[in-house]
Amino acid sequence: ASAVLDVEWSAMARRDNATIDGVGRILEEEWTLLHTYEPASACHQSLHADALARFHDLCDARTDRLTSASTRIPLALWLLLILGAIVLVGSFLLVGVARFSVHAIVTAAMAGAVSHILYLIYDLDASFSGAWQVPREPFERVRRFIHDYQPNGGITPTAS
């Protein structure tokens, strides 16, 4: 959880595959430890099988997160969006309105709305940076849980 929050999150925003692969090595080491463990009893076998299943789920979630971080809107689609916005706003110049001020206000309003939509698409395209990014709170909650966990089975709550 700390590696994801402190290292991998900013690397996903920068599309820094070398750093992302470094964090992946931590999971590979954990996989090796978990895979080579030999359960001693039936209870341990059941717990080990469940741990393997949860680890598989964790790896699947990481793959989905990395895919989301690396997938971007293609350049051809961006060009289509921008060209469409220019044509749409430009077409307002062809509308016949008696007063120039009304024509300017309507055209400016359409240009503002279209540019706002393009900004939202741009910001949402980068899912781990920008104003509308994937929330970090679930990872922070896991990190707090792990930090507060006591081996005797209890959890010591923090002030946060």
PDB file of C-alpha atoms in Angstrom:
ATOM      1  CA  ALA A   1       0.000   0.000   0.000  1.00  0.00           C
ATOM      2  CA  SER A   2       2.841   2.400   0.819  1.00  0.00           C
ATOM      3  CA  ALA A   3       4.659   1.570  -2.410  1.00  0.00           C
ATOM      4  CA  VAL A   4       1.490   2.237  -4.414  1.00  0.00           C
ATOM      5  CA  LEU A   5       0.788   5.559  -2.681  1.00  0.00           C
ATOM      6  CA  ASP A   6       4.344   6.887  -2.329  1.00  0.00           C
ATOM      7  CA  VAL A   7       5.966   5.601  -5.520  1.00  0.00           C
ATOM      8  CA  GLU A   8       3.638   3.992  -8.049  1.00  0.00           C
ATOM      9  CA  TRP A   9       0.865   6.626  -8.023  1.00  0.00           C
ATOM     10  CA  SER A  10       3.084   9.435  -9.312  1.00  0.00           C
ATOM     11  CA  ALA A  11       4.818   6.994 -11.679  1.00  0.00           C
ATOM     12  CA  MET A  12       1.435   6.084 -13.198  1.00  0.00           C
ATOM     13  CA  ALA A  13       0.706   9.782 -13.705  1.00  0.00           C
ATOM     14  CA  ARG A  14       4.092  10.217 -15.455  1.00  0.00           C
ATOM     15  CA  ARG A  15       3.786   6.872 -17.286  1.00  0.00           C
ATOM     16  CA  ASP A  16       7.150   5.840 -15.813  1.00  0.00           C
ATOM     17  CA  ASN A  17       7.237   2.099 -16.533  1.00  0.00           C
ATOM     18  CA  ALA A  18      10.633   1.526 -14.895  1.00  0.00           C
ATOM     19  CA  THR A  19       9.347   2.718 -11.515  1.00  0.00           C
ATOM     20  CA  ILE A  20       6.102   0.776 -11.948  1.00  0.00           C
ATOM     21  CA  ASP A  21       8.111  -2.385 -12.672  1.00  0.00           C
ATOM     22  CA  GLY A  22      10.136  -1.763  -9.505  1.00  0.00           C
ATOM     23  CA  VAL A  23       6.963  -1.781  -7.424  1.00  0.00           C
ATOM     24  CA  GLY A  24       5.877  -4.916  -9.285  1.00  0.00           C
ATOM     25  CA  ARG A  25       8.989  -6.695  -8.007  1.00  0.00           C
ATOM     26  CA  ILE A  26       7.638  -6.306  -4.460  1.00  0.00           C
ATOM     27  CA  LEU A  27       4.562  -8.301  -5.484  1.00  0.00           C
ATOM     28  CA  GLU A  28       6.741 -10.897  -7.217  1.00  0.00           C
ATOM     29  CA  GLU A  29       8.724 -11.406  -3.999  1.00  0.00           C
ATOM     30  CA  GLU A  30       5.513 -11.780  -2.005  1.00  0.00           C
ATOM     31  CA  TRP A  31       4.189 -14.233  -4.612  1.00  0.00           C
ATOM     32  CA  THR A  32       7.357 -16.316  -4.303  1.00  0.00           C
ATOM     33  CA  LEU A  33       7.035 -16.429  -0.509  1.00  0.00           C
ATOM     34  CA  LEU A  34       3.356 -17.305  -0.646  1.00  0.00           C
ATOM     35  CA  HIS A  35       3.788 -19.869  -3.411  1.00  0.00           C
ATOM     36  CA  THR A  36       6.669 -21.718  -1.733  1.00  0.00           C
ATOM     37  CA  TYR A  37       4.936 -21.937   1.661  1.00  0.00           C
ATOM     38  CA  GLU A  38       4.049 -25.498   2.628  1.00  0.00           C
ATOM     39  CA  PRO A  39       0.918 -25.701   4.808  1.00  0.00           C
ATOM     40  CA  ALA A  40       1.346 -28.011   7.803  1.00  0.00           C
ATOM     41  CA  SER A  41      -2.303 -28.811   8.558  1.00  0.00           C
ATOM     42  CA  ALA A  42      -5.716 -28.830   6.893  1.00  0.00           C
ATOM     43  CA  CYS A  43      -6.490 -25.500   8.527  1.00  0.00           C
ATOM     44  CA  HIS A  44      -3.271 -24.010   7.126  1.00  0.00           C
ATOM     45  CA  GLN A  45      -4.086 -25.442   3.694  1.00  0.00           C
ATOM     46  CA  SER A  46      -7.469 -23.717   3.720  1.00  0.00           C
ATOM     47  CA  LEU A  47      -5.944 -20.418   4.830  1.00  0.00           C
ATOM     48  CA  HIS A  48      -3.162 -20.771   2.247  1.00  0.00           C
ATOM     49  CA  ALA A  49      -5.661 -21.399  -0.560  1.00  0.00           C
ATOM     50  CA  ASP A  50      -7.635 -18.326   0.513  1.00  0.00           C
ATOM     51  CA  ALA A  51      -4.441 -16.241   0.678  1.00  0.00           C
ATOM     52  CA  LEU A  52      -3.536 -17.344  -2.852  1.00  0.00           C
ATOM     53  CA  ALA A  53      -7.000 -16.388  -4.110  1.00  0.00           C
ATOM     54  CA  ARG A  54      -6.822 -12.957  -2.428  1.00  0.00           C
ATOM     55  CA  PHE A  55      -3.335 -12.384  -3.809  1.00  0.00           C
ATOM     56  CA  HIS A  56      -4.618 -13.254  -7.279  1.00  0.00           C
ATOM     57  CA  ASP A  57      -7.426 -10.683  -6.804  1.00  0.00           C
ATOM     58  CA  LEU A  58      -4.840  -8.110  -5.718  1.00  0.00           C
ATOM     59  CA  CYS A  59      -2.761  -8.737  -8.845  1.00  0.00           C
ATOM     60  CA  ASP A  60      -5.849  -8.493 -11.062  1.00  0.00           C
ATOM     61  CA  ALA A  61      -6.799  -5.158  -9.474  1.00  0.00           C
ATOM     62  CA  ARG A  62      -3.245  -3.884 -10.012  1.00  0.00           C
ATOM     63  CA  THR A  63      -3.349  -4.940 -13.659  1.00  0.00           C
ATOM     64  CA  ASP A  64      -6.633  -3.072 -14.115  1.00  0.00           C
ATOM     65  CA  ARG A  65      -5.156   0.006 -12.408  1.00  0.00           C
ATOM     66  CA  LEU A  66      -2.032  -0.051 -14.592  1.00  0.00           C
ATOM     67  CA  THR A  67      -4.127  -0.521 -17.725  1.00  0.00           C
ATOM     68  CA  SER A  68      -6.235   2.503 -16.771  1.00  0.00           C
ATOM     69  CA  ALA A  69      -3.080   4.522 -16.144  1.00  0.00           C
ATOM     70  CA  SER A  70      -1.546   3.716 -19.517  1.00  0.00           C
ATOM     71  CA  THR A  71      -4.645   3.880 -21.710  1.00  0.00           C
ATOM     72  CA  ARG A  72      -5.154   7.277 -23.337  1.00  0.00           C
ATOM     73  CA  ILE A  73      -7.492   8.697 -25.944  1.00  0.00           C
ATOM     74  CA  PRO A  74      -5.786   8.229 -29.348  1.00  0.00           C
ATOM     75  CA  LEU A  75      -4.478  11.263 -31.227  1.00  0.00           C
ATOM     76  CA  ALA A  76      -6.920  10.692 -34.103  1.00  0.00           C
ATOM     77  CA  LEU A  77      -9.858  10.921 -31.699  1.00  0.00           C
ATOM     78  CA  TRP A  78      -8.425  14.085 -30.119  1.00  0.00           C
ATOM     79  CA  LEU A  79      -8.128  15.638 -33.558  1.00  0.00           C
ATOM     80  CA  LEU A  80     -11.726  14.669 -34.309  1.00  0.00           C
ATOM     81  CA  LEU A  81     -12.930  16.212 -31.029  1.00  0.00           C
ATOM     82  CA  ILE A  82     -11.038  19.459 -31.557  1.00  0.00           C
ATOM     83  CA  LEU A  83     -11.998  19.751 -35.223  1.00  0.00           C
ATOM     84  CA  GLY A  84     -15.628  19.036 -34.318  1.00  0.00           C
ATOM     85  CA  ALA A  85     -15.509  21.758 -31.645  1.00  0.00           C
ATOM     86  CA  ILE A  86     -14.083  24.271 -34.132  1.00  0.00           C
ATOM     87  CA  VAL A  87     -16.710  23.400 -36.741  1.00  0.00           C
ATOM     88  CA  LEU A  88     -19.531  23.580 -34.169  1.00  0.00           C
ATOM     89  CA  VAL A  89     -18.495  26.966 -32.807  1.00  0.00           C
ATOM     90  CA  GLY A  90     -17.651  28.227 -36.297  1.00  0.00           C
ATOM     91  CA  SER A  91     -21.084  27.258 -37.557  1.00  0.00           C
ATOM     92  CA  PHE A  92     -22.594  29.764 -35.144  1.00  0.00           C
ATOM     93  CA  LEU A  93     -21.057  32.482 -37.319  1.00  0.00           C
ATOM     94  CA  LEU A  94     -23.447  31.407 -40.065  1.00  0.00           C
ATOM     95  CA  VAL A  95     -26.544  31.932 -37.930  1.00  0.00           C
ATOM     96  CA  GLY A  96     -28.330  35.141 -38.830  1.00  0.00           C
ATOM     97  CA  VAL A  97     -29.058  37.262 -35.759  1.00  0.00           C
ATOM     98  CA  ALA A  98     -30.149  40.896 -36.007  1.00  0.00           C
ATOM     99  CA  ARG A  99     -28.033  42.186 -33.110  1.00  0.00           C
ATOM    100  CA  PHE A 100     -24.298  41.550 -32.958  1.00  0.00           C
ATOM    101  CA  SER A 101     -24.245  41.501 -29.144  1.00  0.00           C
ATOM    102  CA  VAL A 102     -26.749  38.613 -28.994  1.00  0.00           C
ATOM    103  CA  HIS A 103     -24.793  36.759 -31.662  1.00  0.00           C
ATOM    104  CA  ALA A 104     -21.531  37.252 -29.731  1.00  0.00           C
ATOM    105  CA  ILE A 105     -23.076  36.100 -26.448  1.00  0.00           C
ATOM    106  CA  VAL A 106     -24.582  32.928 -27.967  1.00  0.00           C
ATOM    107  CA  THR A 107     -21.353  32.075 -29.796  1.00  0.00           C
ATOM    108  CA  ALA A 108     -19.250  32.718 -26.672  1.00  0.00           C
ATOM    109  CA  ALA A 109     -21.576  30.574 -24.552  1.00  0.00           C
ATOM    110  CA  MET A 110     -21.304  27.680 -27.000  1.00  0.00           C
ATOM    111  CA  ALA A 111     -17.514  28.068 -27.198  1.00  0.00           C
ATOM    112  CA  GLY A 112     -17.316  28.070 -23.388  1.00  0.00           C
ATOM    113  CA  ALA A 113     -19.471  24.962 -23.057  1.00  0.00           C
ATOM    114  CA  VAL A 114     -17.542  23.053 -25.716  1.00  0.00           C
ATOM    115  CA  SER A 115     -14.152  24.061 -24.299  1.00  0.00           C
ATOM    116  CA  HIS A 116     -15.289  22.987 -20.817  1.00  0.00           C
ATOM    117  CA  ILE A 117     -16.316  19.575 -22.140  1.00  0.00           C
ATOM    118  CA  LEU A 118     -12.961  19.201 -23.925  1.00  0.00           C
ATOM    119  CA  TYR A 119     -11.146  20.129 -20.693  1.00  0.00           C
ATOM    120  CA  LEU A 120     -13.119  17.486 -18.765  1.00  0.00           C
ATOM    121  CA  ILE A 121     -12.282  14.847 -21.366  1.00  0.00           C
ATOM    122  CA  TYR A 122      -8.601  15.840 -21.199  1.00  0.00           C
ATOM    123  CA  ASP A 123      -8.535  15.738 -17.400  1.00  0.00           C
ATOM    124  CA  LEU A 124     -10.418  12.437 -17.134  1.00  0.00           C
ATOM    125  CA  ASP A 125      -8.110  10.884 -19.731  1.00  0.00           C
ATOM    126  CA  ALA A 126      -5.242  11.104 -17.232  1.00  0.00           C
ATOM    127  CA  SER A 127      -6.844   9.042 -14.480  1.00  0.00           C
ATOM    128  CA  PHE A 128      -3.983   9.341 -11.945  1.00  0.00           C
ATOM    129  CA  SER A 129      -3.226  13.061 -12.280  1.00  0.00           C
ATOM    130  CA  GLY A 130      -5.245  16.211 -12.661  1.00  0.00           C
ATOM    131  CA  ALA A 131      -8.273  17.483 -10.802  1.00  0.00           C
ATOM    132  CA  TRP A 132     -10.509  14.444 -11.439  1.00  0.00           C
ATOM    133  CA  GLN A 133      -8.200  11.556 -10.579  1.00  0.00           C
ATOM    134  CA  VAL A 134      -8.849   8.130  -9.132  1.00  0.00           C
ATOM    135  CA  PRO A 135      -9.199   8.535  -5.342  1.00  0.00           C
ATOM    136  CA  ARG A 136      -6.286   7.485  -3.122  1.00  0.00           C
ATOM    137  CA  GLU A 137      -8.445   6.961  -0.020  1.00  0.00           C
ATOM    138  CA  PRO A 138      -8.895   3.153  -0.307  1.00  0.00           C
ATOM    139  CA  PHE A 139      -5.109   2.660  -0.352  1.00  0.00           C
ATOM    140  CA  GLU A 140      -4.645   5.105   2.513  1.00  0.00           C
ATOM    141  CA  ARG A 141      -7.287   3.211   4.508  1.00  0.00           C
ATOM    142  CA  VAL A 142      -5.442  -0.091   3.912  1.00  0.00           C
ATOM    143  CA  ARG A 143      -2.139   1.464   4.943  1.00  0.00           C
ATOM    144  CA  ARG A 144      -3.706   2.803   8.173  1.00  0.00           C
ATOM    145  CA  PHE A 145      -5.257  -0.612   8.879  1.00  0.00           C
ATOM    146  CA  ILE A 146      -1.930  -2.385   8.410  1.00  0.00           C
ATOM    147  CA  HIS A 147      -0.138   0.219  10.532  1.00  0.00           C
ATOM    148  CA  ASP A 148      -2.700  -0.040  13.335  1.00  0.00           C
ATOM    149  CA  TYR A 149      -2.961  -3.845  13.329  1.00  0.00           C
ATOM    150  CA  GLN A 150      -1.767  -5.517  16.513  1.00  0.00           C
ATOM    151  CA  PRO A 151      -0.547  -9.159  16.407  1.00  0.00           C
ATOM    152  CA  ASN A 152      -2.781 -10.084  19.387  1.00  0.00           C
ATOM    153  CA  GLY A 153      -5.809  -9.688  17.137  1.00  0.00           C
ATOM    154  CA  GLY A 154      -6.789  -6.157  18.011  1.00  0.00           C
ATOM    155  CA  ILE A 155      -6.605  -2.921  16.122  1.00  0.00           C
ATOM    156  CA  THR A 156      -5.355   0.238  17.747  1.00  0.00           C
ATOM    157  CA  PRO A 157      -7.253   3.166  16.216  1.00  0.00           C
ATOM    158  CA  THR A 158      -5.301   6.249  15.211  1.00  0.00           C
ATOM    159  CA  ALA A 159      -6.377   9.834  15.622  1.00  0.00           C
ATOM    160  CA  SER A 160      -6.740  10.365  11.846  1.00  0.00           C
TER     161      SER A 160
END
